Amino acid sequence: MGQIVGSMHMNVAEVFSNRRKRKRSTDSALGRDDPAQLDTTQPKKKKLLTTTQYIYKALFKEEKNSDVAVMALDKVWHLHKVYLSQSPYFYTMFNGTWREAQQNFIQITILDDRITVASLDAVFGSMYSDEIEIESADVISVLATATLFHLEGIIDKCAEVMVDNISPETAIQYYEAACQYGVVGVKKSTFQWFQINLLSIYSKQPNLLRHISIELMSALTASPDLYVMQTEFSLYTLLRTWMFLRLHPDYDPEDPVQRAEALKTQERLVNAGVEMNAPSGDVVQWKYFTSRMEERSFLATPEGQPYVRVFQKLRTQYLTNHYMDLKIIYNDNIIPKEWLYRHIHNHWDALLRIDHGQEDCSPQQLDDEQFFENCMRCGRMLLEPGYQKWRWTGFNFGMDLILIMDSRRLNIRRHHRHEHERVLSLQTKRKFMVRTTVTSINAQRQAVFTQTSEICSLSLEKNEEVPLMVLDSKLVHPLLISINMLVVMPPNQSFKEIVPLSEEATASLSIPISEIGANSDRPLTPSSADDSAVFIGDSEPSTPSSPAPRPRIAWSASETGGICGQLAC
């Protein structure tokens, strides 16, 4: 009996053991042969929405459990007071004694044209989420909406997008928006961008240039940090074009029909015996200013009065140190002649003092503010590395200063050639003050790295060369070079505060100056950035001639003893 029971136990154990072996074998075979079938037996994992995503989808997009409706720009949003209260605008509305605190329907009157339905939707949605996507094309609308609702986080995000996307097409709009909505960082960044690019970019894009406001142009013209490419005369021609475009909003120099008409005008002037060598786009504005027959300057007319403050910021003392510049400016008759006469008088007085070796004429003991208000601004772009040297044209009070870029060093030299000693200062040493700024730019013309020297006082002997700056390794080409320089003590320029309505009295006192202006040997507006600077090399480009504005007595180079011609080389 005991043997029978023991045998039964062994048989049962064997049966169960064989079943476990078969199951393991079957599972193993299943894993080897059909993994897909095995996966079907596993439970599926479903990815749940995060809390933020659920809130955004259910409460904002699907508008569930809404307790307030907000209407703006003819659209209604069904929202929630608890989320809207993140905005100080709505928090005050719902928690104060305002009528809207007891209402479940709020109507908001939008007075700002920059605010759109899309920007309202984006800002309302951001209150239900922890992120917001802002495109550069919509950033101003979002900024305006965020400013209305006092959402500082979104304002900061808009500022980041704007700073990263400053370009010729966006800079003007970004600057105006930054001023309107008080975004200090964007205003500063766009203004710095304008300082670097105003002359090199907008001189070639007139339809963008015309949209620069008088306030912004006045601030840029006054800035000592403006990169003037090449000299102050280049800035003058830009201001003349800018003023003409603002006065004639319907004129489009890029329109084929109007461009063809400008070419016809140019041909008629040439056939009439007027020597022309200016781009056709300049002919229309040239004719507008030079065809005026009245004696008073254009700034003294009702049309010119709004632009007085801009031209007052222009450093007009550096417009009368080149023979051709002076003739062109006189023929334009934009700037009051009184300003020109005062500058010429100051120049002559300074030259006499320098000739007699009077130290009080050299700049000394000037504070930074005086230097920056009166310094000459010159600039140049260097596209590639290598040995380069150049000078900026114009009579520089008897000093021929040459800039030399050699490897990573920028030097300045007081060049003195014996054949020009009659027009160069014979003083053993000449003192002047200078500051140097060099900037690398990226494809958007934004500053990547800037190196600026301190204002330093130099005293150079004839043909002496000294370093201005050793360039940092972070500076890579293309490089923009800006030089601020002062070679004589600045005169009092309080006379520029008044624009005389009639200049007949002052004109009659200076007959030789009023005879300036027949055939100029320099174009009205330089056709390229290099036309205002002279390259020092084996050969130099010939200076083209510019048109004669209207019949006047010619002041030829021969009548001045050829001095002006020598100064330009």
XYZ file of C-alpha atoms in Angstrom:
569
model
C 0.000 0.000 0.000
C 2.777 2.387 0.894
C 4.552 1.578 -2.333
C 1.414 2.417 -4.330
C 1.018 5.814 -2.645
C 4.695 6.642 -3.138
C 4.441 5.733 -6.795
C 1.433 8.042 -7.236
C 3.329 10.934 -5.671
C 6.231 10.379 -8.056
C 3.906 10.262 -11.073
C 2.136 13.495 -10.076
C 5.465 15.275 -9.493
C 6.725 14.064 -12.840
C 3.604 15.265 -14.626
C 3.838 18.734 -13.164
C 7.578 18.846 -13.863
C 6.995 17.942 -17.500
C 4.322 20.629 -17.816
C 6.693 23.315 -16.482
C 9.383 22.166 -18.889
C 6.962 22.264 -21.833
C 5.793 25.790 -20.844
C 9.348 27.088 -20.600
C 10.180 25.446 -23.897
C 7.077 26.921 -25.549
C 7.810 30.415 -24.178
C 11.414 30.160 -25.311
C 10.372 29.103 -28.794
C 7.844 31.924 -28.945
C 10.522 34.446 -28.015
C 12.799 33.115 -30.731
C 10.299 32.648 -33.497
C 7.585 35.303 -33.086
C 8.510 38.328 -30.933
C 5.615 40.311 -32.428
C 3.124 37.780 -31.134
C 4.758 38.009 -27.717
C 4.413 41.808 -27.710
C 0.678 41.534 -28.287
C 0.369 39.869 -24.935
C 2.066 42.797 -23.131
C -0.011 45.735 -21.779
C 0.252 48.990 -23.854
C 1.747 52.119 -22.250
C -0.204 55.319 -23.033
C 1.662 58.634 -22.769
C -0.439 61.056 -20.795
C -0.515 64.802 -21.365
C 1.465 66.837 -18.887
C -0.519 69.026 -16.565
C 0.432 72.127 -18.531
C -0.513 70.559 -21.845
C -3.821 69.342 -20.445
C -4.635 72.783 -19.025
C -3.781 74.486 -22.317
C -5.811 72.010 -24.396
C -8.850 71.604 -22.150
C -9.189 75.060 -20.646
C -7.829 77.384 -23.331
C -8.346 75.624 -26.661
C -11.577 73.800 -25.725
C -12.714 76.579 -23.329
C -14.069 74.183 -20.702
C -15.460 75.530 -17.399
C -14.935 79.152 -18.462
C -16.037 81.773 -15.938
C -15.381 84.927 -17.976
C -15.662 85.914 -21.630
C -13.252 88.527 -23.018
C -14.085 90.372 -26.204
C -11.452 92.348 -28.160
C -11.166 93.251 -31.841
C -14.586 91.634 -32.462
C -13.490 88.216 -31.183
C -14.574 86.516 -27.944
C -12.355 84.281 -25.805
C -13.944 82.113 -23.081
C -11.296 82.183 -20.377
C -10.746 81.769 -16.636
C -10.210 84.546 -14.123
C -7.696 82.546 -12.092
C -5.356 82.316 -15.109
C -5.987 85.833 -16.401
C -5.080 87.182 -12.966
C -1.419 86.413 -13.724
C -1.595 89.713 -15.589
C -1.528 92.805 -13.354
C -4.027 94.313 -15.799
C -6.640 91.623 -15.108
C -5.689 91.126 -11.457
C -6.552 94.740 -10.718
C -9.734 94.429 -12.767
C -11.005 91.324 -10.965
C -9.890 92.159 -7.408
C -10.687 95.830 -7.111
C -13.819 97.882 -6.970
C -14.112 97.986 -10.732
C -17.415 97.102 -12.337
C -15.787 94.274 -14.288
C -15.012 92.431 -11.003
C -18.660 91.365 -10.793
C -19.137 90.641 -14.490
C -18.542 87.507 -16.521
C -18.269 89.377 -19.836
C -15.437 91.859 -20.385
C -15.048 94.036 -23.465
C -11.596 95.538 -24.066
C -11.201 98.477 -26.410
C -7.913 98.184 -28.333
C -6.469 101.561 -29.330
C -3.036 100.339 -30.427
C -2.932 99.461 -34.139
C -0.011 97.114 -33.546
C -2.176 94.706 -31.502
C -3.832 91.976 -33.593
C -6.210 89.066 -32.993
C -3.277 86.677 -33.467
C -1.145 88.456 -30.858
C -4.059 88.508 -28.393
C -4.587 84.799 -28.906
C -0.890 84.077 -28.378
C -0.690 86.134 -25.182
C -3.927 84.724 -23.716
C -2.671 81.224 -24.503
C 0.659 81.874 -22.791
C -1.192 82.317 -19.487
C -2.265 78.653 -19.691
C 1.146 77.366 -20.683
C 4.745 77.768 -19.590
C 6.046 78.771 -23.017
C 5.246 80.974 -26.001
C 6.542 80.854 -29.566
C 7.282 84.269 -31.061
C 8.152 84.744 -34.714
C 10.272 87.739 -35.668
C 7.523 88.906 -38.059
C 4.985 89.016 -35.202
C 7.213 90.119 -32.354
C 6.112 93.776 -32.344
C 2.428 92.803 -32.150
C 3.145 90.397 -29.281
C 5.230 93.068 -27.532
C 2.400 95.596 -27.838
C -0.101 93.093 -26.422
C 2.184 92.037 -23.572
C 2.763 95.682 -22.710
C -0.993 96.295 -22.557
C -1.402 93.459 -20.046
C 1.885 94.203 -18.173
C 3.366 90.737 -18.753
C 7.057 91.314 -18.055
C 8.111 87.755 -18.902
C 6.721 87.971 -22.429
C 8.164 91.467 -22.862
C 11.615 90.108 -22.007
C 11.138 87.235 -24.458
C 10.138 89.687 -27.208
C 13.227 91.756 -26.452
C 15.462 88.708 -26.929
C 13.855 87.924 -30.291
C 14.206 91.526 -31.472
C 17.864 91.868 -30.480
C 18.706 88.614 -32.280
C 16.943 89.706 -35.489
C 18.096 93.315 -36.004
C 18.683 93.879 -39.724
C 18.269 96.698 -42.279
C 14.623 95.660 -42.784
C 13.719 95.456 -39.079
C 15.937 98.018 -37.349
C 13.693 101.061 -37.868
C 10.513 99.285 -36.729
C 12.265 97.712 -33.748
C 13.702 101.046 -32.632
C 10.336 102.815 -32.859
C 8.600 99.981 -30.994
C 11.279 99.970 -28.304
C 10.790 103.699 -27.782
C 7.007 103.394 -27.686
C 6.896 100.480 -25.237
C 9.914 101.410 -23.131
C 12.113 98.408 -23.941
C 15.453 99.959 -23.049
C 17.620 97.008 -24.117
C 16.161 96.883 -27.628
C 16.432 100.652 -28.023
C 20.100 100.555 -27.045
C 20.897 97.596 -29.318
C 19.154 99.047 -32.371
C 20.762 102.458 -31.850
C 24.190 100.829 -31.702
C 23.340 98.943 -34.896
C 22.409 102.236 -36.597
C 25.657 103.847 -35.469
C 27.602 101.108 -37.232
C 25.493 100.774 -40.389
C 23.745 104.078 -41.126
C 26.117 105.279 -43.827
C 27.212 101.932 -45.219
C 23.705 100.424 -45.539
C 21.022 103.091 -45.872
C 22.859 105.181 -48.441
C 22.162 102.263 -50.810
C 18.561 101.640 -49.702
C 16.663 104.939 -50.085
C 13.231 103.442 -49.492
C 14.362 102.331 -46.049
C 16.281 105.541 -45.402
C 13.174 107.731 -45.771
C 11.489 106.004 -42.794
C 14.123 107.079 -40.270
C 12.467 109.653 -38.033
C 13.790 113.152 -37.443
C 14.355 112.331 -33.763
C 16.428 109.241 -34.536
C 18.430 110.930 -37.295
C 19.175 113.873 -35.012
C 20.504 111.544 -32.305
C 22.627 109.604 -34.802
C 24.060 112.749 -36.389
C 25.096 114.008 -32.964
C 26.656 110.727 -31.835
C 30.472 110.654 -31.558
C 30.238 106.861 -31.967
C 28.686 107.117 -35.430
C 30.788 105.229 -37.982
C 31.110 107.929 -40.643
C 32.028 106.233 -43.908
C 34.179 108.006 -45.111
C 34.036 111.626 -43.885
C 31.531 114.186 -42.642
C 30.769 115.078 -46.258
C 29.413 111.536 -46.740
C 27.042 112.135 -43.839
C 25.956 115.442 -45.363
C 25.028 113.782 -48.675
C 23.097 111.096 -46.803
C 21.151 113.751 -44.860
C 20.384 115.615 -48.069
C 18.974 112.451 -49.675
C 17.063 111.551 -46.506
C 15.478 114.998 -46.267
C 14.502 114.989 -49.955
C 12.879 111.539 -49.654
C 10.861 112.580 -46.622
C 9.719 115.738 -48.410
C 8.664 113.687 -51.447
C 6.954 110.518 -50.154
C 5.666 109.645 -53.653
C 9.115 109.655 -55.197
C 10.543 106.155 -55.538
C 14.109 106.056 -56.912
C 13.763 102.298 -57.423
C 10.631 102.602 -59.591
C 11.514 101.889 -63.266
C 9.230 104.645 -64.601
C 10.589 107.313 -62.283
C 14.145 106.106 -62.861
C 13.617 106.466 -66.616
C 12.303 109.997 -66.096
C 15.391 110.834 -64.028
C 17.589 109.623 -66.899
C 15.718 111.876 -69.307
C 16.250 114.818 -66.957
C 19.926 114.009 -66.821
C 20.131 113.916 -70.628
C 18.376 117.276 -70.957
C 20.818 118.873 -68.524
C 23.791 117.424 -70.383
C 22.414 118.617 -73.738
C 21.934 122.058 -72.221
C 25.652 122.203 -71.474
C 25.459 121.326 -67.785
C 28.273 118.943 -66.956
C 26.818 115.956 -65.124
C 28.549 113.000 -63.552
C 26.166 111.816 -60.867
C 23.954 108.749 -60.577
C 20.523 109.313 -62.089
C 18.916 108.829 -58.689
C 20.757 111.921 -57.425
C 19.720 114.141 -60.334
C 16.174 114.681 -59.073
C 17.225 115.837 -55.624
C 20.137 117.826 -57.053
C 17.719 119.699 -59.309
C 15.261 120.253 -56.451
C 17.779 121.998 -54.209
C 19.954 123.822 -56.758
C 17.074 125.196 -58.853
C 15.889 127.392 -55.997
C 16.585 131.023 -56.884
C 16.076 132.600 -53.452
C 19.069 133.627 -51.392
C 17.981 132.182 -48.077
C 19.063 128.654 -47.257
C 16.661 125.745 -47.527
C 16.728 125.289 -43.749
C 15.296 128.809 -43.436
C 12.231 127.906 -45.522
C 9.032 126.451 -44.022
C 9.801 123.111 -45.683
C 13.287 123.001 -44.193
C 12.504 124.155 -40.650
C 11.701 120.676 -39.237
C 15.173 119.514 -40.286
C 17.149 122.334 -38.701
C 17.925 120.402 -35.521
C 19.433 117.540 -37.551
C 21.778 119.760 -39.558
C 22.719 121.648 -36.405
C 24.115 118.354 -35.096
C 26.133 117.888 -38.306
C 29.773 118.853 -37.771
C 29.742 121.478 -40.469
C 33.244 122.699 -39.576
C 34.547 119.618 -41.417
C 32.546 120.383 -44.565
C 34.667 123.410 -45.446
C 38.110 121.806 -45.488
C 37.855 120.407 -49.017
C 37.586 122.614 -52.079
C 34.988 120.547 -53.956
C 32.921 119.863 -50.853
C 32.632 123.580 -50.208
C 31.456 124.302 -53.747
C 28.841 121.569 -53.680
C 27.498 122.610 -50.298
C 27.284 126.219 -51.361
C 25.395 125.327 -54.540
C 22.945 123.133 -52.621
C 22.181 126.146 -50.418
C 20.759 123.923 -47.698
C 23.031 125.084 -44.886
C 22.981 128.822 -44.001
C 25.888 130.655 -45.621
C 26.581 132.299 -42.284
C 27.701 128.928 -40.945
C 30.156 128.496 -43.823
C 31.621 131.973 -43.407
C 32.159 131.488 -39.692
C 33.912 128.176 -40.282
C 36.203 129.643 -42.931
C 37.075 132.494 -40.582
C 37.823 130.026 -37.770
C 39.945 127.883 -40.072
C 42.037 130.839 -41.210
C 42.480 132.057 -37.656
C 43.672 128.587 -36.589
C 46.104 128.359 -39.522
C 47.687 131.682 -38.651
C 48.083 130.641 -35.041
C 49.658 127.324 -36.046
C 52.027 129.093 -38.458
C 53.240 131.290 -35.598
C 53.683 128.284 -33.339
C 51.096 129.298 -30.763
C 50.440 126.374 -28.443
C 46.965 127.597 -27.513
C 45.731 126.420 -30.919
C 46.570 122.771 -30.305
C 43.949 120.739 -28.429
C 44.962 120.387 -24.820
C 43.284 120.034 -21.453
C 39.973 119.133 -23.047
C 37.604 116.859 -21.168
C 35.954 113.895 -22.849
C 32.679 115.726 -23.436
C 34.375 118.586 -25.295
C 36.364 116.135 -27.387
C 33.336 114.045 -28.385
C 31.237 117.106 -29.264
C 33.860 118.578 -31.602
C 36.004 115.730 -32.951
C 36.254 114.855 -36.619
C 34.664 111.479 -37.460
C 36.216 109.318 -40.173
C 35.680 105.679 -41.030
C 36.740 102.900 -43.335
C 35.969 99.220 -43.960
C 38.727 96.656 -44.398
C 37.365 93.554 -46.098
C 40.488 91.396 -45.985
C 43.658 91.214 -43.887
C 46.943 92.501 -45.218
C 49.035 95.619 -45.464
C 46.872 98.681 -46.225
C 47.266 102.419 -45.837
C 45.025 105.369 -46.573
C 44.235 108.989 -45.742
C 40.984 110.942 -45.670
C 40.824 113.837 -48.105
C 40.634 117.469 -47.109
C 42.920 120.120 -45.672
C 43.801 119.044 -42.146
C 45.356 122.272 -40.858
C 48.695 121.492 -42.453
C 48.982 117.886 -41.229
C 49.027 114.981 -43.663
C 47.998 112.035 -41.490
C 48.141 108.509 -42.917
C 46.598 105.390 -41.336
C 48.531 102.144 -41.791
C 47.242 98.641 -41.078
C 50.097 96.157 -40.883
C 49.302 92.653 -39.673
C 47.482 93.197 -36.341
C 48.700 96.734 -35.703
C 47.043 100.021 -36.667
C 49.493 102.938 -36.896
C 49.239 106.645 -37.682
C 51.938 108.658 -39.432
C 52.514 112.366 -39.890
C 53.488 112.269 -43.552
C 55.681 115.142 -44.717
C 56.901 115.431 -48.323
C 59.275 118.201 -49.304
C 57.435 119.020 -52.534
C 54.381 120.062 -50.493
C 56.099 121.999 -47.727
C 54.376 125.217 -48.781
C 50.996 123.738 -47.792
C 52.114 121.536 -44.887
C 52.796 122.736 -41.378
C 56.505 123.368 -40.852
C 56.267 123.074 -37.087
C 58.680 120.495 -35.702
C 55.963 118.857 -33.619
C 52.198 118.901 -33.973
C 49.799 117.861 -31.232
C 46.393 116.300 -31.700
C 43.909 114.054 -29.881
C 42.584 110.760 -31.225
C 40.401 107.803 -30.294
C 40.210 104.540 -32.277
C 37.388 101.997 -32.520
C 37.531 98.725 -34.485
C 34.534 96.400 -34.874
C 33.943 92.959 -36.381
C 30.494 92.366 -37.878
C 28.477 89.287 -38.838
C 26.218 88.633 -41.838
C 23.414 90.711 -40.271
C 25.827 93.617 -39.829
C 25.646 93.179 -36.068
C 28.714 93.897 -33.965
C 30.430 90.663 -32.946
C 33.363 92.239 -31.123
C 34.442 95.852 -30.600
C 37.760 97.203 -29.376
C 38.007 100.870 -28.390
C 41.029 102.823 -27.265
C 41.131 105.629 -24.761
C 41.313 109.257 -25.927
C 45.017 109.894 -26.244
C 47.083 113.005 -26.996
C 49.850 112.559 -29.550
C 52.739 114.803 -30.533
C 54.304 113.816 -33.855
C 57.393 115.029 -35.633
C 57.645 115.083 -39.421
C 57.326 111.539 -40.857
C 57.014 110.046 -37.358
C 54.843 106.941 -37.074
C 53.270 105.629 -33.857
C 50.857 102.771 -33.068
C 47.206 103.540 -32.378
C 46.041 100.037 -31.517
C 47.181 96.417 -31.418
C 44.159 94.449 -32.585
C 42.662 91.812 -30.332
C 42.665 88.271 -31.743
C 38.847 88.250 -31.529
C 38.685 90.873 -34.282
C 38.163 89.144 -37.623
C 37.513 90.643 -41.054
C 35.563 92.426 -42.298
C 36.574 95.214 -39.945
C 34.990 98.619 -39.498
C 37.409 101.304 -38.352
C 36.169 104.537 -36.792
C 38.536 107.372 -35.916
C 37.680 110.386 -33.741
C 40.274 113.120 -34.083
C 40.791 116.731 -33.038
C 43.771 118.707 -34.400
C 42.911 122.255 -33.279
C 41.035 123.765 -30.366
C 37.299 123.753 -31.099
C 35.667 127.135 -31.762
C 32.467 128.369 -30.169
C 29.633 127.275 -32.457
C 26.743 129.079 -30.795
C 26.041 130.826 -34.124
C 24.497 127.568 -35.387
C 21.660 127.956 -32.908
C 20.043 130.571 -35.163
C 19.038 130.032 -38.789
C 18.660 133.489 -40.429
C 15.451 133.826 -42.438
C 17.244 136.149 -44.868
C 20.909 135.897 -45.750
C 21.170 138.771 -48.212
C 23.094 140.940 -45.767
C 25.670 138.272 -44.972
C 25.967 137.313 -48.638
C 26.886 140.843 -49.669
C 29.764 140.890 -47.195
C 31.616 137.970 -48.765
C 31.745 138.304 -52.532
C 34.528 135.746 -53.144
C 32.695 133.039 -51.251
C 29.425 133.744 -53.030
C 31.183 133.132 -56.323
C 31.864 129.533 -55.426
C 30.134 126.935 -57.448
C 30.512 126.268 -61.132
C 32.048 122.992 -62.290
C 32.837 120.845 -59.282
C 35.363 118.073 -59.731
C 33.697 115.749 -57.258
C 30.379 113.879 -57.453
C 27.474 115.082 -55.349
C 27.212 111.763 -53.577
C 30.169 109.367 -53.626
C 29.315 106.412 -55.858
C 31.154 104.142 -53.435
C 32.545 104.327 -49.956
C 36.065 104.808 -51.287
C 35.291 108.046 -53.150
C 35.733 110.110 -50.003
C 39.069 108.602 -49.047
C 42.339 108.354 -50.911
C 44.264 105.085 -51.113
C 47.990 105.518 -50.739
C 49.628 103.313 -53.337
C 51.273 103.225 -56.725
C 48.285 104.802 -58.393
C 45.238 106.744 -57.286
C 41.836 106.962 -58.957
C 41.055 110.170 -60.720
C 38.413 112.326 -59.079
C 35.273 112.593 -61.216
C 33.569 115.875 -61.817
C 30.121 116.802 -60.531
C 27.400 118.855 -62.179
C 27.182 122.618 -62.261
C 24.027 123.540 -60.372
C 23.280 126.882 -61.989
C 25.325 129.537 -63.844
C 27.717 131.175 -61.412
C 31.230 132.520 -61.584
C 33.700 129.638 -61.524
C 36.301 129.471 -58.788
C 38.944 127.409 -60.533
C 41.905 125.675 -58.982
C 44.277 127.880 -60.975
C 42.963 130.972 -59.182
C 43.954 129.455 -55.863
C 47.504 128.736 -56.941
C 46.864 125.018 -57.264
C 46.975 124.575 -53.507
C 43.687 122.716 -53.216
C 44.686 120.270 -55.894
C 47.847 119.442 -53.986
C 45.964 118.871 -50.760
C 43.833 116.121 -52.224
C 46.786 113.851 -52.989
